[in-house]
mmCIF file of C-alpha atoms in Angstrom:
data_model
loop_
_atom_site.group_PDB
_atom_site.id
_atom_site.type_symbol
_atom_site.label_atom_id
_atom_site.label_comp_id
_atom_site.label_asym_id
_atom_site.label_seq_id
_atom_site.Cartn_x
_atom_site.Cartn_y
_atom_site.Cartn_z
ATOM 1 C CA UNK A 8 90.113 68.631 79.857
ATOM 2 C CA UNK A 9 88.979 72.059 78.686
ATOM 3 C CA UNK A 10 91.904 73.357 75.959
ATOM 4 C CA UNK A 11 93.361 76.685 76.364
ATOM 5 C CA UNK A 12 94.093 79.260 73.880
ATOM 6 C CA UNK A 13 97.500 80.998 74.377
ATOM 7 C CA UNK A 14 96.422 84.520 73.217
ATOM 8 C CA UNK A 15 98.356 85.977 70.348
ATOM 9 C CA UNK A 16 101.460 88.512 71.334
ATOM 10 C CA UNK A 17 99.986 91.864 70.443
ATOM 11 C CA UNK A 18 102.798 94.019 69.068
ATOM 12 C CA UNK A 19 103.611 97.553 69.415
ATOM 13 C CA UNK A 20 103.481 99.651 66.186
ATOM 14 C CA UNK A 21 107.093 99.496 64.327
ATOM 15 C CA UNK A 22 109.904 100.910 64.824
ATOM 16 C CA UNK A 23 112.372 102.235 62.205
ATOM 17 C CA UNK A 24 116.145 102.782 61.443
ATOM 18 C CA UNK A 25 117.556 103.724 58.368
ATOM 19 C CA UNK A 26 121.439 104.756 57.324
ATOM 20 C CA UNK A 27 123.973 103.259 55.246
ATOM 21 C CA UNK A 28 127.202 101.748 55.474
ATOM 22 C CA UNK A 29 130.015 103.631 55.165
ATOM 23 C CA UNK A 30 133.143 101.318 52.937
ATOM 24 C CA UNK A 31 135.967 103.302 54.450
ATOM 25 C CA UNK A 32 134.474 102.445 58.045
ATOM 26 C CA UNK A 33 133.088 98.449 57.601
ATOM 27 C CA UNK A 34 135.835 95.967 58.115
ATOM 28 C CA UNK A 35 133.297 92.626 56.836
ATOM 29 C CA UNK A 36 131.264 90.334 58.654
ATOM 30 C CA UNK A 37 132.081 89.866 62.785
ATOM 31 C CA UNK A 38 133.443 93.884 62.675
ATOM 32 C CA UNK A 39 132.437 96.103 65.269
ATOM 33 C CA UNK A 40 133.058 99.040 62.524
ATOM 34 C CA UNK A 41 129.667 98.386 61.301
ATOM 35 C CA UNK A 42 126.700 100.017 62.026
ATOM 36 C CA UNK A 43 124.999 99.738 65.508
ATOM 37 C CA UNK A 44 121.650 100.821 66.397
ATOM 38 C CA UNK A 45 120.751 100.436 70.261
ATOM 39 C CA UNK A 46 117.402 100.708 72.091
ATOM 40 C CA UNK A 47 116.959 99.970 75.786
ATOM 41 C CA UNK A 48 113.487 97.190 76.926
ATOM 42 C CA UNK A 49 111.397 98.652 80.132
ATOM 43 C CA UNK A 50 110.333 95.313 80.745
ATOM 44 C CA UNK A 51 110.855 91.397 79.353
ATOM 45 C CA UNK A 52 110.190 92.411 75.516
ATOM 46 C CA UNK A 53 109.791 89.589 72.662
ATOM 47 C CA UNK A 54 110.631 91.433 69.757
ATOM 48 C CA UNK A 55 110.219 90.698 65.871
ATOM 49 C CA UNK A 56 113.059 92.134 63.796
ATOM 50 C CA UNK A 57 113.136 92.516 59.940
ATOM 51 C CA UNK A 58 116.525 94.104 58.071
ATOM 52 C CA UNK A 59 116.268 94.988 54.358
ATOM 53 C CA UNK A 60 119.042 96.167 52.267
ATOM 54 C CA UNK A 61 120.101 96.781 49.371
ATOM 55 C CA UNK A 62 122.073 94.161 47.449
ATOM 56 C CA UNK A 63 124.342 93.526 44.762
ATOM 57 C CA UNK A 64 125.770 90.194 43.547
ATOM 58 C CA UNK A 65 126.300 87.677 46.281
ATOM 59 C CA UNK A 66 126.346 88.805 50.277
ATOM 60 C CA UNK A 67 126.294 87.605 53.613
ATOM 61 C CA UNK A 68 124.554 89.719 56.135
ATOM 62 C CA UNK A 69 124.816 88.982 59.904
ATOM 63 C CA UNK A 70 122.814 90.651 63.050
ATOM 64 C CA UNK A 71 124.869 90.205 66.117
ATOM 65 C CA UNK A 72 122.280 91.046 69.218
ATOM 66 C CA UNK A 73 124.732 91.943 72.482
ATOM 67 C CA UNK A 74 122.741 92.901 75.567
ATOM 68 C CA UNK A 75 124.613 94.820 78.854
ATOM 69 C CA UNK A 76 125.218 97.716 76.812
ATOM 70 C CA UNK A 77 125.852 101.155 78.020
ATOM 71 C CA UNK A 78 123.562 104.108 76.542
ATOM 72 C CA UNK A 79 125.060 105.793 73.740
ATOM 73 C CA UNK A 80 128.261 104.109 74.095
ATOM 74 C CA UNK A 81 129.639 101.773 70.791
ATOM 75 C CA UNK A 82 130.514 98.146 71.218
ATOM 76 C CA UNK A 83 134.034 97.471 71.367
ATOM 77 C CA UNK A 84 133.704 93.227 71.439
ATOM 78 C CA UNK A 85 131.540 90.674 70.817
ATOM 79 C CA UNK A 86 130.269 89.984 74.259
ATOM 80 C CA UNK A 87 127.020 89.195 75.979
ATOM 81 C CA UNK A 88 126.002 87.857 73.021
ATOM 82 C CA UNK A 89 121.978 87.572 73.023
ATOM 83 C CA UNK A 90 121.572 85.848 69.630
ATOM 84 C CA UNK A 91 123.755 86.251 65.988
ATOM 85 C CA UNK A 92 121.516 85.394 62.708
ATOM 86 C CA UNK A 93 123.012 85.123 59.357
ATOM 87 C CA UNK A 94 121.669 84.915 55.870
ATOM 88 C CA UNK A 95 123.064 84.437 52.555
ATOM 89 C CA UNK A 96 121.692 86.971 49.739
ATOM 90 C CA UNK A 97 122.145 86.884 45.883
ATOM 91 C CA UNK A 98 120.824 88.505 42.975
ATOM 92 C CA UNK A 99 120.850 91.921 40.897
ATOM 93 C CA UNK A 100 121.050 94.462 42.455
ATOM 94 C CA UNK A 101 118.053 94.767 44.033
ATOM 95 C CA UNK A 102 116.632 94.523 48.239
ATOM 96 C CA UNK A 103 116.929 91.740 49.797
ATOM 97 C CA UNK A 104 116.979 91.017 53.762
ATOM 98 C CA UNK A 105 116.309 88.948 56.711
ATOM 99 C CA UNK A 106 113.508 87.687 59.233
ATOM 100 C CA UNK A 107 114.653 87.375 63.158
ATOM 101 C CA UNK A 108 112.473 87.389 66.748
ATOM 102 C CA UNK A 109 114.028 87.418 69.897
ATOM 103 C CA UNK A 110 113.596 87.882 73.859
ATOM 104 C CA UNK A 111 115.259 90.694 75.347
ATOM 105 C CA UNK A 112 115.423 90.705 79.319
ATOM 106 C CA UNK A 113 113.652 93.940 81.553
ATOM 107 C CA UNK A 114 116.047 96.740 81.711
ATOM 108 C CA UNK A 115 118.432 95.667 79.070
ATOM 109 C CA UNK A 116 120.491 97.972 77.083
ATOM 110 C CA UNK A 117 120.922 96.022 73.433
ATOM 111 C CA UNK A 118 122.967 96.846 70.547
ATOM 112 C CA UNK A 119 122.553 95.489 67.371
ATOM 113 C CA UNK A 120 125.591 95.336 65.369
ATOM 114 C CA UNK A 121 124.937 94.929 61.495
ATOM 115 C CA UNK A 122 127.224 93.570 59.347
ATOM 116 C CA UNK A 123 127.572 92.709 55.817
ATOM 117 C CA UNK A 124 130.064 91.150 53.338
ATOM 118 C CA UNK A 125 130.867 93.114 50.167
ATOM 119 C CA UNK A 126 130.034 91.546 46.968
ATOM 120 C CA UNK A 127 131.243 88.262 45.334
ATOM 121 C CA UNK A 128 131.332 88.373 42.012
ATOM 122 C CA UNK A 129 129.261 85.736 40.047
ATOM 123 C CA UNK A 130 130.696 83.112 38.088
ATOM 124 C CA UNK A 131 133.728 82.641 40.243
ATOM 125 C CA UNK A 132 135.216 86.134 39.094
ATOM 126 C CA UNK A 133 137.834 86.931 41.610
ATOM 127 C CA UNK A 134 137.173 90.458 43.387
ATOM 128 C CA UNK A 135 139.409 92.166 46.068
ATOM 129 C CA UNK A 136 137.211 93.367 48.914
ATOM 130 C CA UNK A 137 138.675 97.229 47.723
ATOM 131 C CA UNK A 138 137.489 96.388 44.253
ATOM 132 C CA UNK A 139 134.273 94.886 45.640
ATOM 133 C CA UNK A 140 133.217 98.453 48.122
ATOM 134 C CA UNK A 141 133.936 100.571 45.542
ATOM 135 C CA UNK A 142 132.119 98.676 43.073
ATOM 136 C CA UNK A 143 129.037 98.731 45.935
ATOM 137 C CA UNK A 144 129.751 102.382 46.726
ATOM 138 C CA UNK A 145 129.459 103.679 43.196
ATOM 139 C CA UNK A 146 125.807 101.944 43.161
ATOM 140 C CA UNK A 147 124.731 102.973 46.676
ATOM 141 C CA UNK A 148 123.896 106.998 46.304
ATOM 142 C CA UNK A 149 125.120 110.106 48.389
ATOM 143 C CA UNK A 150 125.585 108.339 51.965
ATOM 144 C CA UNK A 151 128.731 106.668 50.844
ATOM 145 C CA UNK A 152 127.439 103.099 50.898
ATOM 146 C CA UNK A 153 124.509 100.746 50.855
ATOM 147 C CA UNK A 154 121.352 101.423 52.967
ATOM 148 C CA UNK A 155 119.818 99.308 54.906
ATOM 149 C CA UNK A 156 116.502 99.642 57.347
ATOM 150 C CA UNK A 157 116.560 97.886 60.403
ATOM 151 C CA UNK A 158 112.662 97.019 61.775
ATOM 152 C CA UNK A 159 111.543 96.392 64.864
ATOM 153 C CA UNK A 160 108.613 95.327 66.439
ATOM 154 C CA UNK A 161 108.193 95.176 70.010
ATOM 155 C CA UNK A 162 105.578 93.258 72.213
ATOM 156 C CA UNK A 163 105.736 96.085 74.874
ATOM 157 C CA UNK A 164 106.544 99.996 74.432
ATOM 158 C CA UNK A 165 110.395 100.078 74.761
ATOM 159 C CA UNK A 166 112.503 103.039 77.054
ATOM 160 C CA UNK A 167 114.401 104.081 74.794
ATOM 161 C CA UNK A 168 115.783 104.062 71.272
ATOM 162 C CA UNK A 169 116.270 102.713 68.994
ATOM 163 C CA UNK A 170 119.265 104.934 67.735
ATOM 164 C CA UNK A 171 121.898 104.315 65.028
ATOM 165 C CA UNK A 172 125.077 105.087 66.706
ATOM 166 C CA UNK A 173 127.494 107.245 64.835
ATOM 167 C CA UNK A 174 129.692 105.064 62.770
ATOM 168 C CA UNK A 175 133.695 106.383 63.036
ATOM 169 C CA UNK A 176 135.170 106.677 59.749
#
């Protein structure tokens, strides 16, 4: 029997979303109050994802993936969920972020809610999650929190998107 190569997914080129967090609007990890960024597949789309951000101390970020969105519209629950990853970051402050792929269904409207956990202090110091923001604001620059740059690489062109969704203060 003759042995067939599967040829390699070609991807489209990436696509990027950048914006911060806002600490008066996040509410931790699981929190619709996070940021969402939304994009819409034309047809069956395998996609590669990549989310850097900038870190400080220890962190948990999580990428909740919810398909049967509606354009332009914010989440309001965790449901249709397509996939949820979640990584555990440490260090200095420094970037730091997380691999993901996926299949997204023809026609889908997605949003990807990103969420993050404020900063645990090292060495068992005990931090209150208004000491721990403000400690994460004061390092993050003029947006009001940390950034972050969602990445995505589809295997076909997408509709539309994607677009960071206004995040309510």
């Amino acid at each position: 029997m003759d042995m067939v190569d599967e040829a390699p997914k070609r991807f489209q080129p990436a696509l990027e979303v950048s914006g911060a967090w806002l600490p008066s609007a996040c509410e931790g990890l699981g929190s619709l109050a996070n940021p969402q960024v939304q994009f819409q597949t034309q047809r069956r789309t395998h996609l590669n994802c990549e989310l850097l951000t900038s870190i400080e101390g220890k962190e948990v970020l999580e990428v909740w993936v919810l398909g049967h969105g509606r354009w332009g519209a914010r989440r309001l629950g965790l449901s249709h969920v397509i996939t949820s990853v979640r990584s555990n970051l440490g260090g200095a402050l420094a970037w730091g972020g997380m691999n993901f792929e996926l299949e997204v269904p023809a026609d889908e409207v997605v949003t990807v809610l990103l969420t993050r956990s404020w900063p645990l202090l090292l060495e068992g110091e005990a931090s209150t999650s208004a000491a721990a923001k403000a400690a994460s604001t004061a390092s993050a620059g003029a947006e009001g929190g940390p950034r972050f740059l969602l990445r995505l690489m589809p295997s076909s062109p997408l509709t539309r998107g994607p677009e960071l969704l206004k995040q309510r203060a």
